Coordinates of C-alpha atoms in Angstrom, one line a residue:
X1 CA 44.2 83.4 -57.1
X2 CA 40.8 83.8 -56.1
X3 CA 39.6 81.0 -58.3
X4 CA 42.3 78.8 -56.8
X5 CA 41.1 79.8 -53.4
X6 CA 37.5 79.0 -54.2
X7 CA 38.6 75.6 -55.6
X8 CA 40.8 74.8 -52.6
X9 CA 38.0 75.8 -50.2
X10 CA 35.5 72.9 -51.0
X11 CA 38.6 70.5 -51.2
X12 CA 39.6 71.7 -47.8
X13 CA 36.2 71.4 -46.5
X14 CA 35.8 68.0 -47.8
X15 CA 39.1 67.1 -46.2
X16 CA 38.1 68.6 -43.0
X17 CA 34.7 66.5 -43.2
X18 CA 36.7 63.3 -43.9
X19 CA 38.9 64.2 -41.0
X20 CA 36.1 65.0 -38.7
X21 CA 34.3 61.6 -39.8
X22 CA 37.4 59.7 -39.1
X23 CA 37.9 61.4 -35.9
X24 CA 34.3 60.8 -34.9
X25 CA 34.7 57.0 -36.0
X26 CA 37.7 57.0 -33.6
X27 CA 35.7 58.4 -30.8
X28 CA 32.9 56.2 -31.5
X29 CA 35.3 53.2 -31.6
X30 CA 36.8 54.4 -28.3
X31 CA 33.5 54.9 -26.8
X32 CA 32.4 51.4 -28.0
X33 CA 35.4 49.8 -26.7
X34 CA 35.0 51.6 -23.3
X35 CA 31.3 50.4 -23.2
X36 CA 32.4 46.8 -24.1
X37 CA 35.0 47.1 -21.4
X38 CA 32.4 48.1 -19.0
X39 CA 30.0 45.4 -20.0
X40 CA 32.8 42.8 -19.8
X41 CA 33.7 44.1 -16.3
X42 CA 30.1 44.0 -15.2
X43 CA 29.7 40.4 -16.7
X44 CA 32.8 39.3 -15.0
X45 CA 31.5 40.8 -11.7
X46 CA 28.1 39.2 -12.2
X47 CA 29.8 35.9 -13.1
X48 CA 31.9 36.1 -10.0
X49 CA 28.9 36.9 -7.9
X50 CA 26.9 34.0 -9.4
X51 CA 29.8 31.7 -8.6
X52 CA 29.9 33.0 -5.2
X53 CA 26.2 32.4 -4.8
X54 CA 26.6 28.9 -6.2
X55 CA 29.4 28.1 -3.8
X56 CA 27.3 29.5 -0.9
X57 CA 24.3 27.4 -2.2
X58 CA 26.5 24.2 -2.3
X59 CA 27.8 24.9 1.2
X60 CA 24.3 25.3 2.4
X61 CA 23.1 22.1 0.8
X62 CA 25.8 20.2 2.5
X63 CA 25.6 22.0 5.7
X64 CA 23.5 20.8 8.6
X65 CA 20.8 23.4 7.8
X66 CA 20.0 21.8 4.6
X67 CA 16.5 22.8 3.4
X68 CA 13.6 20.4 3.3
X69 CA 13.3 18.8 -0.1
X70 CA 9.6 18.4 -0.8
X71 CA 7.5 17.3 -3.9
X72 CA 6.3 20.1 -6.1
X73 CA 2.7 21.1 -5.8
X74 CA 0.3 20.7 -2.9
X75 CA -1.9 17.8 -2.2
X76 CA -5.2 17.8 -0.4
X77 CA -7.3 14.7 0.1
X78 CA -10.3 14.6 -2.1
X79 CA -13.8 14.2 -0.8
X80 CA -15.3 10.7 -1.0
X81 CA -18.8 12.1 -0.9
X82 CA -20.5 11.2 -4.3
X83 CA -22.5 14.4 -4.2
X84 CA -19.3 16.6 -4.1
X85 CA -17.5 14.7 -6.9
X86 CA -17.3 16.3 -10.4
X87 CA -19.6 15.0 -13.0
X88 CA -16.9 13.0 -14.9
X89 CA -15.7 11.4 -11.7
X90 CA -19.2 10.5 -10.6
X91 CA -19.9 8.9 -14.1
X92 CA -16.5 7.0 -13.9
X93 CA -17.7 5.7 -10.4
X94 CA -21.0 4.6 -11.8
X95 CA -19.4 2.8 -14.7
X96 CA -17.0 1.0 -12.4
X97 CA -19.9 -0.1 -10.2
X98 CA -21.5 -1.7 -13.3
X99 CA -18.3 -3.5 -14.3
X100 CA -17.8 -4.9 -10.7
X101 CA -21.4 -6.2 -10.7
X102 CA -21.0 -7.9 -14.1
X103 CA -17.7 -9.4 -12.9
X104 CA -19.2 -10.7 -9.9
X105 CA -22.1 -12.3 -11.7
X106 CA -19.7 -13.9 -14.1
X107 CA -17.4 -15.1 -11.4
X108 CA -14.3 -13.2 -12.6
X109 CA -13.3 -12.4 -8.9
X110 CA -13.0 -16.2 -8.3
X111 CA -9.7 -18.1 -8.3
X112 CA -9.5 -20.7 -11.2
X113 CA -9.9 -24.2 -9.9
X114 CA -6.6 -25.9 -9.0
X115 CA -5.4 -28.4 -11.7
X116 CA -6.4 -31.9 -11.1
X117 CA -3.6 -34.2 -9.5
X118 CA -1.9 -36.4 -11.9
X119 CA -3.9 -39.8 -12.3
X120 CA -2.4 -42.7 -10.5
X121 CA -3.6 -46.1 -11.9
X122 CA -5.3 -48.3 -9.4
X123 CA -6.8 -51.7 -9.7
X124 CA -10.4 -50.2 -9.4
X125 CA -9.6 -47.6 -12.1
X126 CA -8.0 -50.1 -14.4
X127 CA -11.2 -52.1 -14.9
X128 CA -13.3 -49.2 -16.4
X129 CA -10.6 -48.5 -18.6
X130 CA -10.4 -51.9 -19.9
X131 CA -14.3 -51.8 -20.5
X132 CA -14.2 -48.5 -22.5
X133 CA -11.6 -50.1 -24.9
X134 CA -14.3 -52.4 -26.6
X135 CA -16.7 -49.5 -26.7
X136 CA -14.3 -47.4 -28.7
X137 CA -13.9 -50.2 -31.2
X138 CA -17.7 -51.0 -31.4
X139 CA -18.4 -48.6 -34.3
X140 CA -15.8 -50.2 -36.3
X141 CA -17.4 -53.7 -35.5
X142 CA -20.9 -52.6 -36.9
X143 CA -19.8 -52.8 -40.6
X144 CA -18.4 -56.2 -40.9
X145 CA -20.7 -58.3 -38.7
X146 CA -18.3 -61.2 -39.0
X147 CA -16.2 -59.4 -36.4
X148 CA -19.2 -59.2 -34.0
X149 CA -18.6 -62.6 -32.5
X150 CA -15.1 -61.5 -31.7
X151 CA -16.3 -58.6 -29.9
X152 CA -18.9 -60.7 -28.2
X153 CA -16.3 -63.0 -26.5
X154 CA -15.7 -60.6 -23.5
X155 CA -19.6 -60.3 -23.2
X156 CA -20.3 -64.0 -23.1
X157 CA -19.4 -63.8 -19.4
X158 CA -22.0 -61.0 -18.8
X159 CA -25.0 -63.3 -18.3
X160 CA -23.2 -65.2 -15.3
X161 CA -22.6 -61.9 -13.7
X162 CA -26.3 -60.9 -13.8
X163 CA -26.7 -63.2 -10.7
X164 CA -24.2 -61.6 -8.4
X165 CA -25.5 -58.0 -8.7
X166 CA -22.6 -56.7 -6.8
X167 CA -20.2 -57.4 -9.6
X168 CA -22.3 -55.9 -12.2
X169 CA -21.3 -52.2 -11.6
X170 CA -17.6 -53.0 -11.8
X171 CA -17.8 -54.6 -15.3
X172 CA -20.4 -52.6 -17.2
X173 CA -23.1 -51.1 -15.0
X174 CA -26.1 -50.7 -17.4
X175 CA -25.4 -53.6 -19.8
X176 CA -25.3 -56.2 -17.1
X177 CA -28.8 -55.6 -16.0
X178 CA -30.2 -55.1 -19.4
X179 CA -31.0 -58.7 -20.0
X180 CA -33.1 -58.7 -16.9
X181 CA -34.9 -55.5 -17.8
X182 CA -35.8 -56.2 -21.4
X183 CA -39.4 -54.8 -21.1
X184 CA -38.3 -51.4 -20.0
X185 CA -35.9 -51.5 -22.8
X186 CA -38.5 -52.4 -25.2
X187 CA -40.5 -49.4 -23.9
X188 CA -37.5 -47.2 -24.4
X189 CA -37.1 -48.5 -27.9
X190 CA -39.9 -46.3 -29.1
X191 CA -37.5 -43.5 -29.0
X192 CA -34.5 -45.5 -30.4
X193 CA -35.0 -47.4 -33.6
X194 CA -32.2 -50.0 -33.6
X195 CA -33.2 -51.3 -30.1
X196 CA -36.4 -53.2 -30.9
X197 CA -34.4 -55.6 -33.2
X198 CA -32.0 -56.1 -30.6
X199 CA -34.5 -56.9 -28.1
X200 CA -36.3 -59.7 -30.2
X201 CA -32.9 -61.4 -30.9
X202 CA -31.4 -64.0 -28.6
X203 CA -29.1 -62.9 -25.8
X204 CA -26.0 -63.5 -27.8
X205 CA -27.3 -61.3 -30.6
X206 CA -28.4 -58.7 -28.2
X207 CA -25.0 -58.4 -26.7
X208 CA -23.7 -57.8 -30.2
X209 CA -26.3 -55.0 -30.7
X210 CA -25.4 -53.4 -27.5
X211 CA -22.0 -53.3 -28.6
X212 CA -23.0 -51.1 -31.5
X213 CA -24.8 -48.5 -29.3
X214 CA -22.0 -46.3 -27.8
X215 CA -22.9 -43.5 -30.2
X216 CA -26.1 -43.0 -28.4
X217 CA -26.3 -41.0 -25.1
X218 CA -25.4 -44.1 -23.1
X219 CA -23.4 -42.5 -20.1
X220 CA -26.6 -40.7 -18.9
X221 CA -28.5 -43.9 -19.0
X222 CA -25.8 -45.8 -17.1
X223 CA -25.9 -43.4 -14.3
X224 CA -29.6 -43.6 -13.9
X225 CA -29.5 -47.4 -14.0
X226 CA -26.8 -47.5 -11.2
X227 CA -28.6 -45.1 -9.0
X228 CA -31.8 -47.1 -9.2
X229 CA -30.0 -50.4 -9.1
X230 CA -31.8 -51.7 -6.1
X231 CA -35.2 -50.2 -6.9
X232 CA -37.5 -50.5 -9.9
X233 CA -37.0 -48.3 -12.9
X234 CA -40.0 -46.8 -14.6
X235 CA -40.2 -46.2 -18.3
X236 CA -40.6 -42.6 -17.8
X237 CA -37.5 -42.3 -15.7
X238 CA -35.4 -43.9 -18.4
X239 CA -37.0 -41.5 -21.0
X240 CA -35.9 -38.7 -18.8
X241 CA -32.2 -39.7 -18.9
X242 CA -32.2 -40.4 -22.6
X243 CA -34.1 -37.3 -23.7
X244 CA -33.4 -34.4 -21.5
X245 CA -35.6 -31.9 -23.5
X246 CA -38.7 -33.7 -22.4
X247 CA -37.6 -34.1 -18.7
X248 CA -38.9 -32.1 -15.8
X249 CA -35.7 -31.4 -13.9
X250 CA -34.3 -29.4 -16.8
X251 CA -36.7 -26.6 -16.6
X252 CA -36.1 -26.5 -12.9
X253 CA -32.4 -26.1 -13.5
X254 CA -33.0 -23.4 -16.0
X255 CA -35.2 -21.6 -13.4
X256 CA -32.4 -21.9 -10.8
X257 CA -29.7 -20.3 -13.3
X258 CA -31.3 -16.8 -13.4
X259 CA -31.7 -16.8 -9.6
X260 CA -28.1 -17.6 -9.1
X261 CA -27.1 -14.8 -11.5
X262 CA -29.4 -12.4 -9.8
X263 CA -27.7 -13.1 -6.4
X264 CA -23.9 -13.4 -6.9
X265 CA -21.7 -14.1 -4.1
X266 CA -20.8 -11.1 -2.0
X267 CA -17.2 -10.1 -2.2
X268 CA -15.5 -8.1 0.5
X269 CA -12.2 -6.1 0.6
X270 CA -11.2 -4.8 4.0
X271 CA -14.5 -5.7 5.3
X272 CA -16.2 -3.5 2.7
X273 CA -18.6 -5.2 0.0
X274 CA -17.7 -4.3 -3.6
X275 CA -21.5 -3.8 -4.5
X276 CA -24.6 -2.9 -2.7
X277 CA -25.7 0.2 -0.9
X278 CA -23.0 0.4 1.7
X279 CA -21.7 4.0 1.5
X280 CA -18.2 2.6 2.2
X281 CA -18.2 0.8 -1.3
X282 CA -17.8 4.2 -3.0
X283 CA -14.8 5.1 -0.8
X284 CA -13.1 1.8 -1.6
X285 CA -13.9 2.0 -5.5
X286 CA -12.7 5.6 -5.6
X287 CA -9.2 4.6 -4.2
X288 CA -8.8 2.4 -7.4
X289 CA -10.2 5.0 -9.8
X290 CA -7.9 7.8 -8.4
X291 CA -4.9 5.4 -8.5
X292 CA -5.6 4.9 -12.2
X293 CA -6.5 8.7 -13.0
X294 CA -10.2 7.7 -13.3
X295 CA -9.6 5.5 -16.2
X296 CA -12.4 2.9 -15.6
X297 CA -11.1 -0.1 -17.3
X298 CA -7.7 0.3 -15.8
X299 CA -9.1 0.7 -12.3
X300 CA -11.3 -2.3 -12.9
X301 CA -8.2 -4.4 -13.9
X302 CA -6.4 -3.2 -10.7
X303 CA -9.3 -4.0 -8.6
X304 CA -9.8 -7.5 -10.0
X305 CA -5.9 -8.2 -9.7
X306 CA -6.0 -6.9 -6.0
X307 CA -8.9 -9.2 -5.1
X308 CA -7.4 -12.3 -6.8
X309 CA -4.0 -11.6 -5.0
X310 CA -5.5 -11.3 -1.7
X311 CA -7.0 -14.7 -2.2
X312 CA -3.8 -16.3 -3.6
X313 CA -1.8 -14.6 -0.8
X314 CA -4.3 -15.9 1.8
X315 CA -5.0 -12.6 3.5
X316 CA -7.6 -14.3 6.0
X317 CA -5.1 -16.8 7.0
X318 CA -2.3 -14.3 7.3
X319 CA -4.5 -12.1 9.6
X320 CA -5.1 -15.2 11.8
X321 CA -1.6 -16.5 11.8
X322 CA 0.8 -16.1 14.8
X323 CA 3.6 -14.2 13.0
X324 CA 4.6 -12.2 16.1
X325 CA 8.3 -11.2 16.1
X326 CA 8.9 -9.2 19.2
X327 CA 12.3 -8.2 18.0
X328 CA 10.5 -6.1 15.1
X329 CA 8.1 -4.2 17.2
X330 CA 10.7 -1.3 17.1
X331 CA 11.0 -1.6 13.3
X332 CA 7.6 -0.9 12.2
X333 CA 4.9 0.4 14.5
X334 CA 1.8 2.7 14.8
X335 CA 2.0 5.8 17.0
X336 CA -0.4 8.6 17.3
X337 CA -2.0 10.7 14.6
X338 CA -1.2 13.7 12.6
X339 CA -2.9 17.2 12.8
X340 CA -5.6 15.9 10.6
X341 CA -6.4 12.6 12.4
X342 CA -4.5 10.2 10.1
X343 CA -2.9 7.3 12.0
X344 CA 0.9 7.3 11.7
X345 CA 3.1 4.3 10.9
X346 CA 6.7 4.5 11.5
X347 CA 9.4 2.5 9.6
X348 CA 12.8 2.4 11.5
X349 CA 15.3 0.7 9.3
X350 CA 18.2 1.7 11.4
X351 CA 17.3 -1.1 13.9
X352 CA 18.6 -3.5 11.4
X353 CA 22.2 -2.3 12.3
X354 CA 21.8 -5.1 14.9
X355 CA 23.3 -8.2 13.0
X356 CA 21.3 -10.7 14.9
X357 CA 18.1 -8.9 14.2
X358 CA 18.9 -8.7 10.7
X359 CA 19.6 -12.3 10.3
X360 CA 16.4 -13.2 12.2
X361 CA 14.5 -11.1 9.6
X362 CA 16.5 -11.8 6.4
X363 CA 18.8 -14.9 7.1
X364 CA 17.3 -17.2 4.6
X365 CA 14.3 -17.4 2.1
X366 CA 12.0 -18.8 4.8
X367 CA 12.7 -15.9 7.1
X368 CA 12.3 -13.3 4.4
X369 CA 8.9 -14.8 3.4
X370 CA 7.8 -14.8 7.1
X371 CA 8.9 -11.1 7.3
X372 CA 6.9 -10.2 4.1
X373 CA 3.8 -11.8 5.6
X374 CA 4.4 -10.2 8.9
X375 CA 4.6 -6.7 7.2
X376 CA 1.5 -7.4 5.3
X377 CA -0.2 -8.7 8.4
X378 CA 0.7 -5.4 10.3
X379 CA -0.7 -3.2 7.4
X380 CA -3.8 -5.1 7.2
X381 CA -4.5 -5.0 11.0
X382 CA -3.7 -1.2 10.8
X383 CA -6.3 -0.7 8.0
X384 CA -9.0 -2.6 9.7
X385 CA -8.5 -1.3 13.3
X386 CA -7.6 2.4 12.4
X387 CA -9.2 3.4 9.2
X388 CA -12.8 4.3 8.6
X389 CA -14.2 3.9 5.0
X390 CA -17.2 6.0 5.5
X391 CA -17.3 9.0 3.0
X392 CA -16.4 11.5 5.8
X393 CA -14.2 9.2 7.7
X394 CA -10.3 8.7 7.8
X395 CA -9.3 6.3 5.1
X396 CA -5.5 6.9 4.8
X397 CA -2.5 7.1 6.9
X398 CA 0.8 8.9 7.3
X399 CA 4.1 7.0 6.8
X400 CA 7.2 8.2 8.5
X401 CA 10.4 6.5 7.3
X402 CA 13.6 7.0 9.2
X403 CA 16.6 6.5 7.1
X404 CA 19.2 7.1 9.9
X405 CA 21.8 4.3 9.8
X406 CA 19.6 2.2 7.3
X407 CA 21.2 -0.7 5.7
X408 CA 22.3 -0.3 2.0
X409 CA 20.0 -1.7 -0.6
X410 CA 22.4 -4.4 -1.5
X411 CA 21.9 -6.9 1.4
X412 CA 19.7 -9.9 1.9
X413 CA 16.7 -7.8 2.3
X414 CA 16.7 -6.2 -1.1
X415 CA 14.5 -8.8 -2.8
X416 CA 12.0 -8.8 0.0
X417 CA 11.9 -4.9 0.1
X418 CA 11.4 -4.7 -3.6
X419 CA 8.6 -7.4 -3.4
X420 CA 6.8 -5.5 -0.6
X421 CA 7.0 -2.3 -2.4
X422 CA 5.5 -3.8 -5.5
X423 CA 2.7 -5.5 -3.5
X424 CA 1.9 -2.2 -1.7
X425 CA 1.7 -0.1 -4.9
X426 CA -0.4 -2.8 -6.6
X427 CA -2.9 -3.7 -4.0
X428 CA -3.1 -0.8 -1.6
X429 CA -3.9 2.3 -3.7
X430 CA -4.4 5.7 -2.1
X431 CA -3.7 4.6 1.4
X432 CA -0.9 7.2 1.9
X433 CA -1.8 10.8 2.9
X434 CA 1.8 11.7 3.3
X435 CA 5.1 10.0 3.0
X436 CA 7.8 11.7 5.1
X437 CA 11.5 10.7 5.0
X438 CA 13.6 12.0 7.7
X439 CA 17.3 11.9 8.5
X440 CA 17.8 11.5 4.7
X441 CA 21.5 11.1 3.5
X442 CA 22.6 12.9 0.5
X443 CA 22.7 9.9 -1.9
X444 CA 19.2 9.2 -1.2
X445 CA 18.1 12.7 -2.3
X446 CA 20.3 12.3 -5.4
X447 CA 18.5 8.9 -6.1
X448 CA 15.1 10.5 -5.6
X449 CA 15.9 13.2 -8.2
X450 CA 16.7 10.6 -10.9
X451 CA 13.4 8.7 -10.0
X452 CA 11.2 11.8 -9.6
X453 CA 10.5 12.4 -13.3
X454 CA 8.8 8.9 -13.6
X455 CA 6.5 9.7 -10.7
X456 CA 2.9 11.3 -11.2
X457 CA 2.3 14.8 -9.8
X458 CA -0.2 13.2 -7.5
X459 CA 2.5 11.0 -6.0
X460 CA 5.2 13.6 -5.9
X461 CA 3.0 15.9 -3.9
X462 CA 2.6 13.4 -1.1
X463 CA 6.4 12.7 -0.6
X464 CA 8.7 14.8 1.5
X465 CA 12.5 14.4 2.1
X466 CA 14.3 16.2 5.0
X467 CA 17.9 16.1 6.2
X468 CA 18.7 15.2 9.8
X469 CA 18.8 18.9 11.0
X470 CA 15.4 19.5 9.7
X471 CA 13.7 16.2 10.5
X472 CA 11.9 17.3 13.8
X473 CA 10.9 20.6 12.5
X474 CA 9.4 19.0 9.4
X475 CA 7.5 16.5 11.4
X476 CA 6.0 19.2 13.5
X477 CA 4.4 20.7 10.4
X478 CA 2.2 17.7 10.0
X479 CA 2.2 16.1 13.5
X480 CA 1.8 17.8 16.9
X481 CA 5.0 17.5 19.0
X482 CA 2.9 15.6 21.8
X483 CA 2.3 12.9 19.2
X484 CA 5.9 12.5 18.0
X485 CA 8.0 10.0 19.9
X486 CA 11.1 11.2 21.7
X487 CA 13.4 9.5 19.3
X488 CA 12.2 11.8 16.5
X489 CA 12.3 15.0 18.5
X490 CA 8.8 15.0 20.1
X491 CA 7.7 14.7 23.6
X492 CA 5.8 11.3 23.5
X493 CA 6.9 8.6 26.0
X494 CA 5.0 5.4 26.4
X495 CA 5.9 5.1 30.1
X496 CA 5.1 8.7 30.9
X497 CA 2.9 8.8 34.0
X498 CA 2.6 12.8 34.1
X499 CA 1.8 13.9 30.6
X500 CA -0.1 12.2 27.7
X501 CA -0.9 13.0 24.1
X502 CA -3.9 15.2 25.4
X503 CA -1.5 17.4 27.0
X504 CA -0.7 20.1 24.2
X505 CA 2.8 21.3 23.7
X506 CA 3.7 25.0 22.9
X507 CA 6.5 25.6 20.3
X508 CA 8.9 28.6 20.4
X509 CA 11.9 29.5 18.2
X510 CA 14.8 31.1 20.0
X511 CA 16.8 33.4 17.8
X512 CA 20.6 33.3 17.8
X513 CA 22.4 35.2 20.5
X514 CA 19.1 35.6 22.3
X515 CA 17.2 34.4 25.4
X516 CA 13.7 33.1 25.9
X517 CA 11.7 33.0 29.1
X518 CA 8.5 30.9 29.9
X519 CA 6.4 32.0 32.9
X520 CA 3.9 29.7 34.6
X521 CA 1.3 31.3 36.9
X522 CA 1.1 29.3 40.2
X523 CA -1.7 29.6 42.7
X524 CA -1.4 29.2 46.5
X525 CA -0.9 25.6 47.8
X526 CA -0.5 24.1 44.4
X527 CA 2.2 21.9 42.6
X528 CA 3.6 22.9 39.3
X529 CA 5.1 20.3 37.0
X530 CA 6.7 20.8 33.6
X531 CA 8.8 19.4 30.9
X532 CA 10.6 21.1 28.1
X533 CA 13.0 20.2 25.3
X534 CA 15.3 22.3 23.2
X535 CA 16.2 20.5 19.9
X536 CA 19.9 20.1 19.8
X537 CA 20.3 21.8 23.1
X538 CA 23.7 23.5 23.5
X539 CA 22.0 26.3 25.5
X540 CA 21.9 27.4 29.0
X541 CA 18.9 26.5 31.2
X542 CA 17.6 27.4 34.5
X543 CA 14.4 27.7 36.6
X544 CA 13.3 29.8 39.6
X545 CA 10.1 30.8 41.4
X546 CA 9.2 34.5 41.9
X547 CA 6.3 35.2 44.5
X548 CA 3.8 37.9 43.6
X549 CA 4.0 39.5 47.1
X550 CA 6.4 42.6 47.3
X551 CA 9.5 41.7 49.1
X552 CA 9.2 38.1 48.6
X553 CA 12.3 36.0 48.0
X554 CA 13.0 34.4 44.6
X555 CA 13.7 30.7 44.9
X556 CA 16.1 29.1 42.7
X557 CA 14.5 25.8 41.5
X558 CA 17.3 24.8 39.2
X559 CA 20.5 26.5 38.9
X560 CA 21.3 27.8 35.4
X561 CA 23.8 25.6 33.5
X562 CA 25.0 24.8 30.0
X563 CA 23.2 21.7 28.6
X564 CA 25.1 19.7 26.0
X565 CA 23.6 18.0 23.1
X566 CA 24.1 14.5 24.2
X567 CA 22.2 15.0 27.6
X568 CA 18.7 13.6 28.2
X569 CA 16.5 15.1 25.6
X570 CA 13.7 16.1 27.9
X571 CA 14.1 18.2 31.1
X572 CA 11.4 17.6 33.8
X573 CA 10.8 19.6 36.8
X574 CA 8.3 20.1 39.6
X575 CA 7.8 22.7 42.5
X576 CA 5.3 22.9 45.4
X577 CA 4.0 26.3 45.7
X578 CA 3.1 27.9 49.1
X579 CA 2.1 31.2 48.0
X580 CA 0.9 32.9 44.6
X581 CA 3.6 33.5 42.1
X582 CA 5.1 32.2 39.0
X583 CA 7.7 29.7 37.8
X584 CA 10.1 31.1 35.3
X585 CA 11.9 28.9 32.9
X586 CA 14.8 30.6 31.1
X587 CA 16.6 29.3 28.0
X588 CA 19.7 31.3 26.9
X589 CA 21.0 30.9 23.4
X590 CA 23.6 33.6 23.5
X591 CA 26.5 31.4 22.6
X592 CA 25.0 30.0 19.4
X593 CA 24.8 31.3 15.9
X594 CA 21.8 29.0 15.1
X595 CA 18.2 29.4 16.0
X596 CA 16.8 26.7 18.4
X597 CA 13.4 25.2 18.7
X598 CA 11.9 25.0 22.2
X599 CA 9.1 22.8 23.2
X600 CA 7.4 22.9 26.7
X601 CA 4.1 22.0 28.4
X602 CA 3.2 22.2 32.2
X603 CA 0.4 21.4 34.6
X604 CA -0.8 23.3 37.8
X605 CA -2.3 20.8 40.3
X606 CA -4.0 21.7 43.4
X607 CA -3.1 20.3 46.8
X608 CA -5.7 17.7 46.7
X609 CA -4.7 16.6 43.2
X610 CA -1.1 16.5 44.3
X611 CA -2.0 14.3 47.3

């Protein structure tokens, strides 16, 4: 029994171990299942949270508070001072200068001559043609002398034509005079072997010999005889025409050639010479180098193409032309400068909602061509009037393009828009410091995302897109509000007699459900004038005067009221102060859940200034 018990014990123990292992496996499986369940639940919660965030992001993207879409990376204009350039860029500039000098010397910047007009036969032109025909046949007439009399028949009339010298040039200029100048011909024969025999023969035979001479440099001799027709021709002069190597004018011409090569014609672009010691030359050449990533040959090709295009397009004539279209003055115009001093060019394509204006600009091919020239003229004048190509000057501009209510790119203006864009890209490199698109519709942003991968990082860093709700705020990042026209959210008005761009504007942000006050200290016997603007309004606004003296009465200058969004964008006010105190402007944003941007400025004028 004991042995059986001893035998059962290990078996039981083994069974217990197996049972425990199975139980452990069950526990582990249950634990794993529980853990997987937790992981699945966590993943589900995370997925739900991500979906929720995605939905919120989509709502935010489509909401009025859409974020500004800006090119990745930052851009800062590089220096145009040669001393501050890195060595590779300095070397590239020096190489480009050498290529430009060589191209100028070889005339590569000159337009090719126009093709000659098609020849129109005239009676005067037909006679030389008839005279040349026997000359072409003359070499064939040398071999069989029997044919010589046949070729002499047209020439038998030559002696009678010797008397009226006026007719001699019309038939065969030098040959009609040769019988009268046999002595000079005999002298010239020392250099030409066949001529002496011809001189000794009778006139009929000499005419036949003359027919056999076209192989010799006869045209040069003809020119000399004609020019000296009324004078006396010396033997030496004839030798000069026949043998240029022994002539004196030839060395003179050779001496003039190096002089001409040493002093090539000066070539200007935007009033800046392409060669020489002018420091502005470096600025212009650096534009082309930067546009081609400092690849010298590509920059040279771009520069050459730009100069030739300017000549073909007739830039000088376009600048002088009267292309003024008063209706387009609100479409493209220059106004003010950004915070760094760059001039600003505004493009307002929404103006073309006016059908009459659209037809005047793009109605037919002639009008579209005129519009293109007008646009180039405006750009050229802006460059000449507002840019300084000195190394430390302003040599680029900011462009603001308003896409609000802009016409679709399927209209009559499509071709001229593409052409203008291509011309600007190819011939005006590095003239844009920033390109800001405002009031951008969603479809334009989507189109830009498709094009963006094909743009260089340098180009993308200059381009900014912003939705209508963020347009003014984005402009103020680069342009002071006093420089921004009212229509784009700023305070600039052309007809403003009280304030100008020299009067700085203060910016404040009003938080949701909060109130902001502005206090203006007023002196005794003074007049306070002010103006303010809240972007989007939908706030309450009021003004009062509070005297400094204790017990003084507060004066309500403007009763507090709710200002709707469609009201006059700028509120102006003024108050004549009789005692020291302060003007208090109150803007209450309590009813809105959105932050507001407040712009204001003021002046305190003494009584004498007010008068």
